[in-house]
Structure formats: C-alpha cells, structure tokens
Short mmCIF file of C-alpha atoms in Angstrom, two decimals:
data_model
loop_
_atom_site.label_atom_id
_atom_site.label_comp_id
_atom_site.label_asym_id
_atom_site.label_seq_id
_atom_site.Cartn_x
_atom_site.Cartn_y
_atom_site.Cartn_z
CA UNK G 170 19.49 -55.95 63.42
CA UNK G 171 19.55 -57.35 59.90
CA UNK G 172 16.21 -59.08 60.26
CA UNK G 173 14.62 -55.99 61.78
CA UNK G 174 15.86 -53.67 59.07
CA UNK G 175 14.73 -56.08 56.37
CA UNK G 176 11.21 -56.31 57.78
CA UNK G 177 10.96 -52.55 58.14
CA UNK G 178 12.20 -51.91 54.61
CA UNK G 179 9.86 -54.46 53.12
CA UNK G 180 6.96 -52.35 54.35
CA UNK G 181 8.14 -49.40 52.26
CA UNK G 182 6.48 -49.38 48.82
CA UNK G 183 9.41 -47.68 47.13
CA UNK G 184 12.00 -50.16 48.47
CA UNK G 185 12.69 -53.68 47.22
CA UNK G 186 14.92 -55.84 49.40
CA UNK G 187 16.73 -58.23 47.08
CA UNK G 188 18.61 -60.16 49.71
CA UNK G 189 20.53 -60.27 53.00
CA UNK G 190 23.78 -61.94 54.06
CA UNK G 191 25.39 -62.81 57.37
CA UNK G 192 29.05 -62.35 56.38
CA UNK G 193 31.26 -60.56 53.87
CA UNK G 194 31.87 -63.58 51.65
CA UNK G 195 28.17 -64.27 51.14
CA UNK G 196 27.48 -60.54 50.98
CA UNK G 197 29.92 -59.82 48.15
CA UNK G 198 28.66 -62.78 46.10
CA UNK G 199 25.05 -61.65 46.67
CA UNK G 200 25.85 -58.06 45.61
CA UNK G 201 27.57 -59.17 42.41
CA UNK G 202 24.61 -61.43 41.61
CA UNK G 203 21.64 -59.24 42.49
CA UNK G 204 23.31 -55.85 41.66
CA UNK G 205 21.17 -53.67 43.99
CA UNK G 206 21.19 -49.86 43.86
CA UNK G 207 22.31 -49.56 47.48
CA UNK G 208 23.96 -52.01 49.90
CA UNK G 209 23.59 -51.48 53.62
CA UNK G 210 26.85 -52.84 55.10
CA UNK G 211 27.73 -53.43 58.75
CA UNK G 212 31.43 -52.89 59.57
CA UNK G 213 31.46 -55.57 62.28
CA UNK G 214 31.08 -58.67 60.11
CA UNK G 215 32.50 -62.12 60.92
CA UNK G 216 35.54 -63.38 59.04
CA UNK G 217 36.08 -60.08 57.14
CA UNK G 218 34.89 -56.61 58.10
CA UNK G 219 32.57 -54.38 56.13
CA UNK G 220 35.34 -51.94 55.21
CA UNK G 221 37.24 -54.63 53.34
CA UNK G 222 33.98 -55.79 51.72
CA UNK G 223 33.38 -52.24 50.53
CA UNK G 224 36.93 -51.94 49.21
CA UNK G 225 36.60 -55.19 47.26
CA UNK G 226 33.20 -54.27 45.82
CA UNK G 227 34.42 -50.81 44.72
CA UNK G 228 37.58 -52.25 43.15
CA UNK G 229 35.55 -54.73 41.14
CA UNK G 230 33.19 -52.00 39.97
CA UNK G 231 36.02 -49.77 38.69
CA UNK G 232 36.45 -51.81 35.50
CA UNK G 233 32.76 -52.46 34.87
CA UNK G 234 30.39 -50.37 32.78
CA UNK G 235 27.19 -51.22 34.73
CA UNK G 236 25.64 -48.81 37.26
CA UNK G 237 27.70 -48.76 40.44
CA UNK G 238 26.38 -50.22 43.68
CA UNK G 239 26.38 -47.52 46.37
CA UNK G 240 27.39 -48.51 49.91
CA UNK G 241 25.69 -47.21 53.07
CA UNK G 242 27.75 -48.13 56.15
CA UNK G 243 25.71 -48.90 59.28
CA UNK G 244 27.74 -49.38 62.44
CA UNK G 245 28.23 -48.71 66.13
CA UNK G 246 31.80 -47.52 65.52
CA UNK G 247 32.39 -43.77 65.54
CA UNK G 248 36.16 -43.75 65.99
CA UNK G 249 38.02 -41.43 63.64
CA UNK G 250 40.16 -44.26 62.24
CA UNK G 251 37.08 -46.35 61.40
CA UNK G 252 35.15 -43.51 59.81
CA UNK G 253 38.08 -42.37 57.67
CA UNK G 254 38.92 -45.95 56.64
CA UNK G 255 35.34 -46.64 55.58
CA UNK G 256 35.07 -43.51 53.45
CA UNK G 257 38.53 -44.13 51.99
CA UNK G 258 37.40 -47.64 51.02
CA UNK G 259 34.64 -46.05 48.91
CA UNK G 260 31.63 -45.95 51.26
CA UNK G 261 29.03 -43.51 49.94
CA UNK G 262 27.22 -42.85 53.22
CA UNK G 263 27.85 -43.51 56.94
CA UNK G 264 25.18 -44.08 59.60
CA UNK G 265 25.31 -44.98 63.26
CA UNK G 266 23.15 -47.95 64.39
CA UNK G 267 21.18 -45.89 66.92
CA UNK G 268 19.75 -43.86 64.05
CA UNK G 269 15.95 -43.81 63.81
CA UNK G 270 14.34 -45.82 61.01
CA UNK G 271 12.95 -42.65 59.43
CA UNK G 272 16.48 -41.19 59.28
CA UNK G 273 17.86 -44.46 57.94
CA UNK G 274 15.21 -44.36 55.19
CA UNK G 275 16.19 -40.78 54.43
CA UNK G 276 19.87 -41.78 54.26
CA UNK G 277 18.95 -44.66 51.95
CA UNK G 278 17.00 -42.39 49.62
CA UNK G 279 19.74 -39.74 49.48
CA UNK G 280 22.42 -42.38 48.90
CA UNK G 281 20.35 -43.83 46.05
CA UNK G 282 20.07 -40.33 44.55
CA UNK G 283 23.84 -39.96 44.56
CA UNK G 284 24.33 -37.88 47.68
CA UNK G 285 26.72 -38.63 50.54
CA UNK G 286 24.71 -38.92 53.78
CA UNK G 287 26.85 -38.50 56.87
CA UNK G 288 25.45 -39.09 60.37
CA UNK G 289 25.61 -35.82 62.39
CA UNK G 290 27.32 -37.75 65.16
CA UNK G 291 30.45 -38.21 63.00
CA UNK G 292 30.19 -35.20 60.68
CA UNK G 293 32.86 -33.42 62.69
CA UNK G 294 35.34 -36.23 62.01
CA UNK G 295 34.69 -36.16 58.29
CA UNK G 296 35.12 -32.41 58.03
CA UNK G 297 38.24 -32.37 60.19
CA UNK G 298 39.80 -34.94 57.85
CA UNK G 299 38.71 -32.88 54.84
CA UNK G 300 40.29 -29.75 56.29
CA UNK G 301 43.48 -31.66 57.05
CA UNK G 302 43.73 -32.97 53.47
CA UNK G 303 43.02 -29.48 52.07
CA UNK G 304 45.70 -27.97 54.27
CA UNK G 305 48.19 -30.58 53.11
CA UNK G 306 47.29 -29.85 49.47
CA UNK G 307 47.75 -26.13 49.97
CA UNK G 308 51.07 -26.68 51.68
CA UNK G 309 52.25 -28.84 48.78
CA UNK G 310 51.20 -26.25 46.21
CA UNK G 311 53.09 -23.39 47.84
CA UNK G 312 56.00 -23.42 50.23
CA UNK G 313 55.72 -19.70 50.97
CA UNK G 314 52.31 -19.05 52.51
CA UNK G 315 49.13 -20.92 53.25
CA UNK G 316 46.00 -18.79 53.45
CA UNK G 317 43.41 -20.36 55.74
CA UNK G 318 39.94 -18.88 55.87
CA UNK G 319 37.61 -19.93 58.64
CA UNK G 320 34.46 -18.97 56.77
CA UNK G 321 33.70 -19.72 53.15
CA UNK G 322 32.51 -16.60 51.30
CA UNK G 323 29.25 -18.27 50.28
CA UNK G 324 28.44 -19.04 53.88
CA UNK G 325 29.68 -15.73 55.15
CA UNK G 326 26.98 -13.83 53.25
CA UNK G 327 24.28 -16.07 54.69
CA UNK G 328 25.56 -15.60 58.23
CA UNK G 329 25.91 -11.83 57.89
CA UNK G 330 22.38 -11.48 56.48
CA UNK G 331 20.73 -13.59 59.20
CA UNK G 332 23.09 -13.89 62.20
CA UNK G 333 22.31 -16.59 64.75
CA UNK G 334 21.55 -15.66 68.32
CA UNK G 335 23.75 -16.84 71.17
CA UNK G 336 21.16 -19.45 72.12
CA UNK G 337 20.92 -20.70 68.54
CA UNK G 338 24.71 -21.05 68.41
CA UNK G 339 24.63 -23.06 71.65
CA UNK G 340 21.98 -25.33 70.20
CA UNK G 341 23.83 -25.65 66.90
CA UNK G 342 26.98 -26.85 68.74
CA UNK G 343 24.92 -29.62 70.38
CA UNK G 344 23.46 -30.56 67.03
CA UNK G 345 26.95 -30.98 65.63
CA UNK G 346 27.69 -33.35 68.51
CA UNK G 347 24.75 -35.50 67.37
CA UNK G 348 22.46 -34.84 70.37
CA UNK G 349 18.73 -35.45 70.07
CA UNK G 350 16.15 -32.72 70.82
CA UNK G 351 15.44 -34.31 74.20
CA UNK G 352 19.11 -34.29 75.22
CA UNK G 353 19.52 -30.72 73.94
CA UNK G 354 16.55 -29.61 75.98
CA UNK G 355 18.09 -31.20 79.09
CA UNK G 356 21.51 -29.68 78.41
CA UNK G 357 20.13 -26.15 77.92
CA UNK G 358 17.40 -26.51 80.55
CA UNK G 359 14.61 -25.61 78.12
CA UNK G 360 11.54 -27.43 76.75
CA UNK G 361 11.67 -29.75 73.73
CA UNK G 362 9.16 -27.47 72.01
CA UNK G 363 11.54 -24.53 72.47
CA UNK G 364 14.33 -26.62 70.99
CA UNK G 365 12.20 -27.36 67.94
CA UNK G 366 11.37 -23.65 67.57
CA UNK G 367 15.06 -22.73 67.68
CA UNK G 368 15.78 -25.56 65.23
CA UNK G 369 13.31 -24.14 62.68
CA UNK G 370 14.87 -20.72 63.05
CA UNK G 371 18.39 -22.11 62.55
CA UNK G 372 17.35 -24.03 59.41
CA UNK G 373 15.67 -20.93 57.97
CA UNK G 374 18.67 -18.68 58.68
CA UNK G 375 21.20 -21.14 57.29
CA UNK G 376 18.99 -21.98 54.26
CA UNK G 377 19.19 -25.74 54.84
CA UNK G 378 16.59 -28.46 54.97
CA UNK G 379 17.52 -30.52 58.00
CA UNK G 380 19.81 -30.77 61.05
CA UNK G 381 22.39 -32.88 59.18
CA UNK G 382 22.93 -30.14 56.62
CA UNK G 383 22.96 -27.56 59.41
CA UNK G 384 25.73 -29.52 61.23
CA UNK G 385 27.82 -29.81 58.12
CA UNK G 386 27.40 -26.11 57.27
CA UNK G 387 28.25 -25.10 60.86
CA UNK G 388 31.54 -26.99 60.68
CA UNK G 389 32.45 -25.79 57.20
CA UNK G 390 31.68 -22.18 57.98
CA UNK G 391 33.52 -22.10 61.28
CA UNK G 392 30.40 -21.40 63.30
CA UNK G 393 31.31 -24.43 65.38
CA UNK G 394 34.94 -25.49 65.71
#
C-alpha cells in the first residue's frame, strides 16, 4: 500500500513525496527531519500504532513555532473507538483504505488547506460523538433543561426552500452509509445514471459541492438519523 501510494503521488505535479517509513519510530524521526505539510499515517503499524504516533507528533508540535504537520489517517479500521481515538490524538483527516485515489488526492489537498476531511463511511461516528459531547456540555451548563434541536436553523432554511423528494432522501441515507453509486443503484433497483442524476439534484438542493459534504450536512440537520 505504501509503495503504491508513493508511486501514484509522485505522478502528481503538485505533490512532493519527501519520504516513507515502515514503522512509527522511523516515521516520527522522518517527520521531524523532513517537516512535510501533510503526513499520511496508517493506524496498523508494527511496534507502535499510528494513533500513538499522531499523539506524539502533535504533542511535540505544541511547543514549536514552526508550521504544524497535518495528519491524514489512512486505515481499514472503522470502529467507533478507533475513529474517536485517532481524532482525539490530533488527526486532521480520516480516510478508509478502500478510498479511490482521486478521493485520497482530494482529501490530501483539503487537509493541506486546513480542512478536516472525513470519509463518508465514518462520518456518522464522528457526528454522533460530536452530538454526545455537545449534549454533555449543555447538561453541565444547566441542570434545569436541555434544549435539543434536530435541525440547525441555517440548514432548516435550505431544506424548507428546496425540500428533498422521498427518493432523494432514500439515496441520501445510503450516501451517509458510505455506499458507492453502483451499490446504491443495486439497493434501490435503479440505474447508475439515475443515481448520478439524483446525486446532482441533492447537491444542488443542499448547496454543497460533493457527497462527503452532503453526508455531513444530512447528519447535522437531522435529515438522516
């Protein structure tokens, strides 16, 4: 995987690969020496996992004045505990290994620009954790009542102006689950071309640029629970 990603990235004119490492010890030393903009880190490393590597890197960078190295986690693990632990350790983005190279490149660019790129397959986990923490914060602030709104007012206006059809809502739920267009077409018994047409309509109605943003918005707004 490491060799394949390196070869693919070296063919991109806007990307410079400054090094690779086979374990966390070599990786941390290389990062501190080469100081890349973004580090692609696998969780399943020998000796020490990528989460601990990320935690060590971020703790070292806290006291430094140089630009911070951003961490993009790339892994097969989609368990809630792993996802939350990686983000808590300071990971900036989180991708599953079955992601296409084009999407990985997109995630790399967005991470470099300072955005948090979350794989749609695990977006639900991240937002559930976010809601849990927000609820805990609200409960701490007031012991009398906790007001929970399913739909943010900013999203509510968008949804009321351009409501989604029942079919679009069905498709949106499958997008949140991380399904590809081919799988969605099979699940809904429609053509891939029809899925793409619905996808364009959903993106337009929700005022987002891609399916990742649509999945995050669907969860935040309560369109998909």
